[in-house]
N, CA and C atoms as an extended XYZ file, in Angstrom:
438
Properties=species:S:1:pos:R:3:atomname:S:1:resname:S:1:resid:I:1 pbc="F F F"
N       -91.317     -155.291       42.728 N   UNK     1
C       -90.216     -155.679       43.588 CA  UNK     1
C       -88.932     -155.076       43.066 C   UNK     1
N       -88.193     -154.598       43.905 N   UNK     2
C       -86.691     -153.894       43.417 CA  UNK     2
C       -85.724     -154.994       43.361 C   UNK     2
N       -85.120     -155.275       42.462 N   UNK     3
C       -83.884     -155.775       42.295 CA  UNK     3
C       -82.868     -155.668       43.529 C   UNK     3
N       -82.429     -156.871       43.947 N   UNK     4
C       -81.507     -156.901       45.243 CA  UNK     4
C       -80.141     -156.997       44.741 C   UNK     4
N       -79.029     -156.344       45.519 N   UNK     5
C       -77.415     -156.641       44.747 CA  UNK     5
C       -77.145     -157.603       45.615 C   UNK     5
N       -75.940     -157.942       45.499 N   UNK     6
C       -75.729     -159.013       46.769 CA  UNK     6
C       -74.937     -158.276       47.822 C   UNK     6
N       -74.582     -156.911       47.452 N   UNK     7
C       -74.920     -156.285       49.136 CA  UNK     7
C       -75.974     -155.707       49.695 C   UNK     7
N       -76.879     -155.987       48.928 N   UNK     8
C       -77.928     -155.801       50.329 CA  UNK     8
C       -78.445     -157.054       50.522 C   UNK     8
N       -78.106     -158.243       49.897 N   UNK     9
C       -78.120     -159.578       50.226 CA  UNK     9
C       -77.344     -160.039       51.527 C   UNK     9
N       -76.173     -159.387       51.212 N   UNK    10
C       -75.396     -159.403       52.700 CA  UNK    10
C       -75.784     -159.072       53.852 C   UNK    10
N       -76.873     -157.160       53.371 N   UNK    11
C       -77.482     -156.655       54.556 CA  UNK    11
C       -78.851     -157.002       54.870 C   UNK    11
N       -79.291     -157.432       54.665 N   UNK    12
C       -80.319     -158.535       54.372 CA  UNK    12
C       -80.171     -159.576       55.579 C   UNK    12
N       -79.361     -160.067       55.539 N   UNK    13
C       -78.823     -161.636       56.483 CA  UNK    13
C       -78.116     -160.898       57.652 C   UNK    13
N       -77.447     -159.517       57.716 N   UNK    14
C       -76.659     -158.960       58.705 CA  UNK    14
C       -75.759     -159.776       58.842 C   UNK    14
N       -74.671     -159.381       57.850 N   UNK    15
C       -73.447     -160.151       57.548 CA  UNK    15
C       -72.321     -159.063       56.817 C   UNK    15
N       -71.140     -159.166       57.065 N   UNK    16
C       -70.644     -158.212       56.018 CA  UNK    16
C       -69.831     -159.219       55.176 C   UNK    16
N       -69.473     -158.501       53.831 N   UNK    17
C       -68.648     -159.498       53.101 CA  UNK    17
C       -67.533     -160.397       54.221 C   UNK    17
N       -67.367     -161.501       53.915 N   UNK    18
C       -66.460     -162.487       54.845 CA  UNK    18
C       -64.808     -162.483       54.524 C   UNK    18
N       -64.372     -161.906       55.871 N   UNK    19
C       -62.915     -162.378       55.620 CA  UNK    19
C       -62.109     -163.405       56.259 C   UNK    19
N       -62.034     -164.080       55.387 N   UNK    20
C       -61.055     -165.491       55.991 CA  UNK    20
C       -60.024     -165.276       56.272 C   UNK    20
N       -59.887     -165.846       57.175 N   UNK    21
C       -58.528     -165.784       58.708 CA  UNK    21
C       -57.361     -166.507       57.425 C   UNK    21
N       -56.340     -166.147       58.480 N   UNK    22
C       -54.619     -166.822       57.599 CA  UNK    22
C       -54.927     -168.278       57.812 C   UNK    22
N       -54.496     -168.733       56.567 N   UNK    23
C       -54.687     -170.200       56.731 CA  UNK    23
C       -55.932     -170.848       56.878 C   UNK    23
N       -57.021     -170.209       57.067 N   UNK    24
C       -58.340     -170.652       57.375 CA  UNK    24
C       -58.399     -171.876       55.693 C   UNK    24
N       -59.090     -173.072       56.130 N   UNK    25
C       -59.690     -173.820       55.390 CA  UNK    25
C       -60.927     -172.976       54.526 C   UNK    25
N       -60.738     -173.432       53.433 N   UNK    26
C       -62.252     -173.412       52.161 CA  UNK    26
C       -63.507     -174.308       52.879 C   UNK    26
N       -64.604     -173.315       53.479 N   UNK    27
C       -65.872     -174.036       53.693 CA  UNK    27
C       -65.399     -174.387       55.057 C   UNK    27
N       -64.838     -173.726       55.696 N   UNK    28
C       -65.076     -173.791       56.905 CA  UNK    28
C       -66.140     -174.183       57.843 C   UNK    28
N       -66.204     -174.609       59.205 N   UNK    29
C       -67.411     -173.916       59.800 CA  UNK    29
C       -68.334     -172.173       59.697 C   UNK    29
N       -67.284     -171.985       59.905 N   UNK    30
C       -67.713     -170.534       59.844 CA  UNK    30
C       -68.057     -169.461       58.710 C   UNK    30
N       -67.729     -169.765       57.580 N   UNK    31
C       -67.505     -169.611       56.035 CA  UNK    31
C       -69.036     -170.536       56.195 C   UNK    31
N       -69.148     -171.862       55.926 N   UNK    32
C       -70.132     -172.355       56.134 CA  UNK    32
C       -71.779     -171.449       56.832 C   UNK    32
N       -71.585     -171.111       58.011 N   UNK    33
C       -72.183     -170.499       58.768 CA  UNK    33
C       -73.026     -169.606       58.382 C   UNK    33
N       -72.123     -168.743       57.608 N   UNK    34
C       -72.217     -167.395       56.669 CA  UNK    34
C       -73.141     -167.318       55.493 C   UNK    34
N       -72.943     -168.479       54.745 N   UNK    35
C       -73.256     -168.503       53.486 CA  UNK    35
C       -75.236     -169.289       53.860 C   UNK    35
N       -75.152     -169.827       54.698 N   UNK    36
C       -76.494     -170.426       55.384 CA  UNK    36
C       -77.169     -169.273       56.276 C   UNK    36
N       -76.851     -168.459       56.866 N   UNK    37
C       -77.295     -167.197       56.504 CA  UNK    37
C       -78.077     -165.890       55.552 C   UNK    37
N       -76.835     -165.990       54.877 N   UNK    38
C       -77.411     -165.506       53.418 CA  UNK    38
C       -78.672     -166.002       53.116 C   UNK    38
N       -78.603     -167.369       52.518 N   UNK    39
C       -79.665     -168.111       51.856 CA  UNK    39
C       -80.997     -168.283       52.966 C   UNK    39
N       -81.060     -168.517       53.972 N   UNK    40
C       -82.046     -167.982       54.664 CA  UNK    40
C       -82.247     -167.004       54.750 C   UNK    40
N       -81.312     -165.843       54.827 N   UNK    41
C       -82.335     -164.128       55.129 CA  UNK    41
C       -83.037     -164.957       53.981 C   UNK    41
N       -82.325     -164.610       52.307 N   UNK    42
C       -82.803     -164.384       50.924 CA  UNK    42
C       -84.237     -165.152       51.022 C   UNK    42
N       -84.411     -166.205       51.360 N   UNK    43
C       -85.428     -167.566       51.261 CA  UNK    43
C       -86.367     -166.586       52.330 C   UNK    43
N       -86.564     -166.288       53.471 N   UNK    44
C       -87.521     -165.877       54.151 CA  UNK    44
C       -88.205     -164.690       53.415 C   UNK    44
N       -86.980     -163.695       52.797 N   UNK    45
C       -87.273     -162.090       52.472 CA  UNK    45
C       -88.419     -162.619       50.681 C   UNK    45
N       -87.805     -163.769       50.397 N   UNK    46
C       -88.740     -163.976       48.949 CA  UNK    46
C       -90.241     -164.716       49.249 C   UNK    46
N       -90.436     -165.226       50.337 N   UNK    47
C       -91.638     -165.835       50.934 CA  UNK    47
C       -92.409     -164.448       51.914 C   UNK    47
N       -91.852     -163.970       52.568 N   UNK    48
C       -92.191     -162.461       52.822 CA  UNK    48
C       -93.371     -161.940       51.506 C   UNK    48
N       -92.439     -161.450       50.556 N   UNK    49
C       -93.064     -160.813       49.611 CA  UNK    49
C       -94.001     -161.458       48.611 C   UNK    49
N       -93.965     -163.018       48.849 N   UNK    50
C       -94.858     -163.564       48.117 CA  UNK    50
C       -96.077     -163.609       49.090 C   UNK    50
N       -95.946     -163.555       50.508 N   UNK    51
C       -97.283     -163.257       50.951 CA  UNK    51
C       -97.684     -162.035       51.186 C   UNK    51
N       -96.879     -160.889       51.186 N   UNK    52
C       -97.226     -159.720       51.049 CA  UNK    52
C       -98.265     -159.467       49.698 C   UNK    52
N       -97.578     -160.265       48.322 N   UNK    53
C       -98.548     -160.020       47.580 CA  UNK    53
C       -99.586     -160.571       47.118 C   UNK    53
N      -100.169     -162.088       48.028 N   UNK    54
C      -101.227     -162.741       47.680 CA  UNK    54
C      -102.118     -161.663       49.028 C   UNK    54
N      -101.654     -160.995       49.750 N   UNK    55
C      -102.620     -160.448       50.704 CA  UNK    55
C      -103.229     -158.865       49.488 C   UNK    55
N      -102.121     -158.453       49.193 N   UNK    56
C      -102.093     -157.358       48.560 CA  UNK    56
C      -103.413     -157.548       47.660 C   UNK    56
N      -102.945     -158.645       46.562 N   UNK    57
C      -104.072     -158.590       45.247 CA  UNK    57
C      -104.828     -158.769       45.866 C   UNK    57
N      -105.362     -159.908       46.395 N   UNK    58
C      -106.594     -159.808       47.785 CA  UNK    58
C      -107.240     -158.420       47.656 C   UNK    58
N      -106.875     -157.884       48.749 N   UNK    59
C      -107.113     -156.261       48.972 CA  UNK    59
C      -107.777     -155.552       48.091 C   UNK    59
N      -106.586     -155.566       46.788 N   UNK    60
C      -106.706     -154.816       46.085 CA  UNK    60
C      -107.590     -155.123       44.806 C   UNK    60
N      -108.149     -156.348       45.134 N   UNK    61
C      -109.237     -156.691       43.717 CA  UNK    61
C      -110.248     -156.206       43.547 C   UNK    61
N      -110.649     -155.630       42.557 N   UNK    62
C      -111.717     -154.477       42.418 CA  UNK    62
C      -112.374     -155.098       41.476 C   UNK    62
N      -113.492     -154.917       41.237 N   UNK    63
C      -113.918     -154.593       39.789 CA  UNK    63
C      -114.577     -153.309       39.463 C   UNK    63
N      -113.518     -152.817       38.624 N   UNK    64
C      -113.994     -151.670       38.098 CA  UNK    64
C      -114.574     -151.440       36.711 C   UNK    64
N      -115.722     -150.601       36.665 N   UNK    65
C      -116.821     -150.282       35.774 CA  UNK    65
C      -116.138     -150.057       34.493 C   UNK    65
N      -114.997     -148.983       34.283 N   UNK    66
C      -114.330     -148.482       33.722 CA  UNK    66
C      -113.112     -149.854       32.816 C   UNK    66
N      -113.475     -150.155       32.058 N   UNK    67
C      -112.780     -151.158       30.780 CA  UNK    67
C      -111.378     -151.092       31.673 C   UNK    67
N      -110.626     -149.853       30.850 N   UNK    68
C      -109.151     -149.168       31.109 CA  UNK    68
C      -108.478     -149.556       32.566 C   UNK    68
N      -109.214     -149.491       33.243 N   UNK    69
C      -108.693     -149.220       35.187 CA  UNK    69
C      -108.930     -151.076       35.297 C   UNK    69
N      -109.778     -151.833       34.798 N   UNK    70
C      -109.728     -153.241       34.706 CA  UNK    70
C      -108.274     -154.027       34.312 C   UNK    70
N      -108.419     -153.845       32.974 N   UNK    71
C      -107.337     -153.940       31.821 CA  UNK    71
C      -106.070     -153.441       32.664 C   UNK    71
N      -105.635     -152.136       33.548 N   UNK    72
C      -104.466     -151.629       34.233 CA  UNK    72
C      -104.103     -152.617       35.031 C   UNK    72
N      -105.056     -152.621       36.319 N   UNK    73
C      -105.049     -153.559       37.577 CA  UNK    73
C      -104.417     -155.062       37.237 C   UNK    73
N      -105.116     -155.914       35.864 N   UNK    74
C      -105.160     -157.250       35.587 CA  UNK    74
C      -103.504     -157.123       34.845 C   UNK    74
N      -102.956     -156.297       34.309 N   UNK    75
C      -101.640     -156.030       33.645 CA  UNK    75
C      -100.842     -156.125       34.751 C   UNK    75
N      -101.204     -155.042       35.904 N   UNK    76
C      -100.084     -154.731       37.501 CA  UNK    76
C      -100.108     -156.456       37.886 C   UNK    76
N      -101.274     -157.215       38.209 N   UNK    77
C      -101.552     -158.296       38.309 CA  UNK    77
C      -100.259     -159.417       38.067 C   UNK    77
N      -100.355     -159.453       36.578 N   UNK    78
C      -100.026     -160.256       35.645 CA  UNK    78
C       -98.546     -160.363       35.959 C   UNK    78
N       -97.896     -159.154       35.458 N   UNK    79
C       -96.654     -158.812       36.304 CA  UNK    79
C       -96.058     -159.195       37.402 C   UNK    79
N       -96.979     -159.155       38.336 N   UNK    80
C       -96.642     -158.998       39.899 CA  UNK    80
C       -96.285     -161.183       39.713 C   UNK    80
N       -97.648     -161.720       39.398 N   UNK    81
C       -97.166     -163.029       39.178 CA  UNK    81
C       -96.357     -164.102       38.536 C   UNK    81
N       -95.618     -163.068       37.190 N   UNK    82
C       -94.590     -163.304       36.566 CA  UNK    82
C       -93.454     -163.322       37.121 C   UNK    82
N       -92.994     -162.404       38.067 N   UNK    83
C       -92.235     -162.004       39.057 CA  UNK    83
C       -92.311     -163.138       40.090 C   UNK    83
N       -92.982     -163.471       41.052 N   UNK    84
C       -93.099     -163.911       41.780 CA  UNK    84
C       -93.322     -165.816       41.414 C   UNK    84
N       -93.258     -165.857       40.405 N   UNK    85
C       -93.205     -167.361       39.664 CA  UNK    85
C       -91.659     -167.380       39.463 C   UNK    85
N       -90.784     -166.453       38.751 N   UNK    86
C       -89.555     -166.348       38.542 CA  UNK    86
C       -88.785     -166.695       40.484 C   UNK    86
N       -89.587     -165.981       41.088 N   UNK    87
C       -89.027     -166.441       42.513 CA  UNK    87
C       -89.138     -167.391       43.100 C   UNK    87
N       -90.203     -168.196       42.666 N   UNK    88
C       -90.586     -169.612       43.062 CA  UNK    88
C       -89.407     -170.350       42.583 C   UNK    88
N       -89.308     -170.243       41.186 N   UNK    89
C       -87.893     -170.487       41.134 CA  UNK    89
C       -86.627     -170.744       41.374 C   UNK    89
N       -86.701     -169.743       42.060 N   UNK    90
C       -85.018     -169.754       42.683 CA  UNK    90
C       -85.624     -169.950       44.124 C   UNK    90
N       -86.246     -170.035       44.611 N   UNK    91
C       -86.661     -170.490       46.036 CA  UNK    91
C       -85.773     -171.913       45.916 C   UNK    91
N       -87.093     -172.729       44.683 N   UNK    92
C       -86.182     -174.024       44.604 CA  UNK    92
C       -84.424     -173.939       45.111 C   UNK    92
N       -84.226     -173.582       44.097 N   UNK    93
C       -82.538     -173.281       43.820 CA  UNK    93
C       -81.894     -173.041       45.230 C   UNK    93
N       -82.387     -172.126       46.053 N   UNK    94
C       -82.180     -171.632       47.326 CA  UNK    94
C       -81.771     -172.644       48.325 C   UNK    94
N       -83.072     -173.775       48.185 N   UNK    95
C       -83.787     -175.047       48.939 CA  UNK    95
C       -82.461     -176.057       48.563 C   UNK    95
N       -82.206     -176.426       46.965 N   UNK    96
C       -81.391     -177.557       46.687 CA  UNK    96
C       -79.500     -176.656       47.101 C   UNK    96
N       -79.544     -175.309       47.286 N   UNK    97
C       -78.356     -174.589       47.518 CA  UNK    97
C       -78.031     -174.631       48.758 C   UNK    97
N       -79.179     -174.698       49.937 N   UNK    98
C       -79.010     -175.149       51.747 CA  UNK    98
C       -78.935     -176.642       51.756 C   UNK    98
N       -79.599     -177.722       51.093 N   UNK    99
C       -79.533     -179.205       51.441 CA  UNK    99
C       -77.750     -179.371       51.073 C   UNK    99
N       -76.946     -178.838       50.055 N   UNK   100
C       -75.505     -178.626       49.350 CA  UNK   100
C       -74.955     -178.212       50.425 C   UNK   100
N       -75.591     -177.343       51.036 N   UNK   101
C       -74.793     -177.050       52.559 CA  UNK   101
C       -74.543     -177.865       53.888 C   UNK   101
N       -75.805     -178.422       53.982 N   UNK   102
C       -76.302     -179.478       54.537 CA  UNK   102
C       -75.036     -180.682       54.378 C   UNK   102
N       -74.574     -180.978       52.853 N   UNK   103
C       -74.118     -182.306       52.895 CA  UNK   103
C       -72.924     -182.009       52.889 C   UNK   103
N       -72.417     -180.587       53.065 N   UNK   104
C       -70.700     -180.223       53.076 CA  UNK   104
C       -70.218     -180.880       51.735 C   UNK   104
N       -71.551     -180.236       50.450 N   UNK   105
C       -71.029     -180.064       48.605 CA  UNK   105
C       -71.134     -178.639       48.539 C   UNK   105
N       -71.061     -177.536       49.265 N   UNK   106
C       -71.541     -176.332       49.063 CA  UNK   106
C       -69.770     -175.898       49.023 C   UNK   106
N       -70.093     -174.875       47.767 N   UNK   107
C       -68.529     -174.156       47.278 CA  UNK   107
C       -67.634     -174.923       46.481 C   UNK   107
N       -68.239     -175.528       45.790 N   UNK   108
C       -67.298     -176.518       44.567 CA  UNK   108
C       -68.062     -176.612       43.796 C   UNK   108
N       -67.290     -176.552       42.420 N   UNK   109
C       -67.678     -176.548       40.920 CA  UNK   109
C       -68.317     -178.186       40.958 C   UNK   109
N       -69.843     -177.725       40.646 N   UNK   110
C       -70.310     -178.964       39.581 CA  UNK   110
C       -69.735     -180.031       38.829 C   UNK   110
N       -69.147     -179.125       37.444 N   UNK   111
C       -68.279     -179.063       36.230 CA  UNK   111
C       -66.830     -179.769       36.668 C   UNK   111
N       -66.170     -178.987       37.455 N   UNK   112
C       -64.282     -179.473       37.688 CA  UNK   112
C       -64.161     -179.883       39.120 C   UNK   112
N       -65.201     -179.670       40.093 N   UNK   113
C       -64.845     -179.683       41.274 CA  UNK   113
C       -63.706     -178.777       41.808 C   UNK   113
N       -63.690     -177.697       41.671 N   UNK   114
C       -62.635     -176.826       42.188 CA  UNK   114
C       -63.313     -175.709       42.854 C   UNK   114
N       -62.492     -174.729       43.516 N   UNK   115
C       -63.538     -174.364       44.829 CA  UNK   115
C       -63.664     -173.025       43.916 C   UNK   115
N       -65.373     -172.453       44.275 N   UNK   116
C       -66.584     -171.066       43.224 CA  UNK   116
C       -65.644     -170.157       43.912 C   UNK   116
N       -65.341     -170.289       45.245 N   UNK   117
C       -64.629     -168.580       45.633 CA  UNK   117
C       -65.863     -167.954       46.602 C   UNK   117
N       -65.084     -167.293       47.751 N   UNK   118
C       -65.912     -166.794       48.548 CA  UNK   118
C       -66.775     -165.473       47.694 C   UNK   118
N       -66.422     -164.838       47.307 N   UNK   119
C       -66.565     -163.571       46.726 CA  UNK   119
C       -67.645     -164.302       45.406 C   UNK   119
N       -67.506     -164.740       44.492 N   UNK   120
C       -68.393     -165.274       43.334 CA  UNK   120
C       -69.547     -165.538       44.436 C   UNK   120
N       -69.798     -166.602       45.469 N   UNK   121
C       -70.503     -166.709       46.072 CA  UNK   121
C       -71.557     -166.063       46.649 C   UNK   121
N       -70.667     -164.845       47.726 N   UNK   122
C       -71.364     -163.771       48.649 CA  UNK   122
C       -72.183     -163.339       47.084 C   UNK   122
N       -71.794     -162.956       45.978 N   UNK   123
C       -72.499     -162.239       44.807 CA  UNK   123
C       -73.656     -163.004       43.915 C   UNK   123
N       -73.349     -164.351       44.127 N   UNK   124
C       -74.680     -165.531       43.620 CA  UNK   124
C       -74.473     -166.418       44.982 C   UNK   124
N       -74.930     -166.472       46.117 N   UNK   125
C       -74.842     -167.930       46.668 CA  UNK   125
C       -75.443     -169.036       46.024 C   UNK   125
N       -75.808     -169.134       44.794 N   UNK   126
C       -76.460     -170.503       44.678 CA  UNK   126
C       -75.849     -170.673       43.320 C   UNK   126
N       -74.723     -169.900       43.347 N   UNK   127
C       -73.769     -170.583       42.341 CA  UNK   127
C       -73.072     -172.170       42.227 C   UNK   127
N       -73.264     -172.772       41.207 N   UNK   128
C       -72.417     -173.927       40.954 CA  UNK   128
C       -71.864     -174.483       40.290 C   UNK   128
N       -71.021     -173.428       39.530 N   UNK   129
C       -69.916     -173.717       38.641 CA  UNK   129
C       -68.978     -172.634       38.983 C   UNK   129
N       -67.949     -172.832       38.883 N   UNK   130
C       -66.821     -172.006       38.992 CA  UNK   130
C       -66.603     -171.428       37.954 C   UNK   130
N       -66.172     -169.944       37.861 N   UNK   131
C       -66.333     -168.956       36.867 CA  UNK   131
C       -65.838     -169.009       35.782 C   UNK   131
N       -64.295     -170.406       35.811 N   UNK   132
C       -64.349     -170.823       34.377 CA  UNK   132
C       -65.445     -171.473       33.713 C   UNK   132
N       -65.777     -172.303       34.479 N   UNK   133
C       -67.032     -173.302       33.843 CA  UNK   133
C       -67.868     -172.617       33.356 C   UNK   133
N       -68.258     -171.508       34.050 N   UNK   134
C       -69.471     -170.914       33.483 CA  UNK   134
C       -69.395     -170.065       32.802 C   UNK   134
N       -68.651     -169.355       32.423 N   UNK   135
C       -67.750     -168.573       31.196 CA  UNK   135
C       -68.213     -169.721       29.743 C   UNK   135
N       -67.196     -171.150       29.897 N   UNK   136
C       -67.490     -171.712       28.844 CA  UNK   136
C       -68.575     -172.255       29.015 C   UNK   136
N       -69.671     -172.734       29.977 N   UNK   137
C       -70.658     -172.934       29.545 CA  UNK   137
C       -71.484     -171.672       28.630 C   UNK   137
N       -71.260     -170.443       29.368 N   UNK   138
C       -72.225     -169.642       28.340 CA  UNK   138
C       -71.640     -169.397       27.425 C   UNK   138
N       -70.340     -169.447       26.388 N   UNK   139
C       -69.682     -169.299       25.300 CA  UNK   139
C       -70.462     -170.916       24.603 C   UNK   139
N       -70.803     -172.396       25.061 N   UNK   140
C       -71.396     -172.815       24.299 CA  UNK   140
C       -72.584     -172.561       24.416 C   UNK   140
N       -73.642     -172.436       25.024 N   UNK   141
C       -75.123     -171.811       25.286 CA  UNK   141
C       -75.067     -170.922       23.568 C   UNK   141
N       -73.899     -169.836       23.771 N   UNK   142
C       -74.017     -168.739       22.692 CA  UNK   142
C       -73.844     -169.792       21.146 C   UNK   142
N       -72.574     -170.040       21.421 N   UNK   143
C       -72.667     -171.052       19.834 CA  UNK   143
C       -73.354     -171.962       19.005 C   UNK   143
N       -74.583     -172.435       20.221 N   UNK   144
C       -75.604     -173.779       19.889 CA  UNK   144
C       -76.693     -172.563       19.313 C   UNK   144
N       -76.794     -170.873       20.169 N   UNK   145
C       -77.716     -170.498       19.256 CA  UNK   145
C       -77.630     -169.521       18.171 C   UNK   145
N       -76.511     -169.974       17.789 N   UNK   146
C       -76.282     -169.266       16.391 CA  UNK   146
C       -76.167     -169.783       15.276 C   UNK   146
């Protein structure tokens, strides 16, 4: 699987980065709208490829005579489900990041309650700390392991 940026996360959902009107409210309807977008393309396009690849290994399960070409396949394998466990993952995240939308908590810090920023967002939507918070959260993360 290729690594997605969050503009093709954008192009993905068929959205372009969002510009808020003069005066427009934080979390708008429409800001709102946008960001539930996103997280659905993302959520469909990662369930996509997780059945693309339970059809795939399917397909592609062999047993071959040859040790080496076994040992290759069960490695591509291994991989492919490491990957796709890491996405199960953030599926979650995805899931508890639309119900946040759902309850109009979507775009505010965890940590201070102050608003993540359209832009931090469009680049993680399932951000939930605001970029100070998470600055010093990972400055203590770093100090607890040293």
């Amino acid at each position: 699987m290729t690594k997605k940026s969050s503009l093709s996360l954008l192009a993905l959902a068929g959205v372009t980065p969002y510009n808020a009107k003069k005066d427009e409210e934080y979390m708008s309807d429409d800001q709102l709208l946008h960001f539930k977008k996103i997280l659905n393309a993302w959520h469909e396009q990662i369930c996509t490829e997780s059945t693309r690849t339970v059809d795939r290994m399917q397909d592609d399960a062999a047993n071959f005579a040859d040790p080496s070409d076994r040992a290759t396949q069960e490695e591509e394998f291994s991989l492919e489900l490491r990957t796709r466990d890491r996405e199960r993952k953030l599926l979650k995240k995805i899931e508890r990041t639309l119900k946040k939308l759902d309850m109009d908590d979507f775009g505010y810090c965890d940590s201070c309650g102050e608003e993540i920023g359209l832009r931090r967002l469009e680049a993680r939507p399932t951000a939930d700390l605001c970029i100070d918070c998470k600055t010093l959260a990972e400055i203590r993360e770093k100090q607890m392991m040293a």
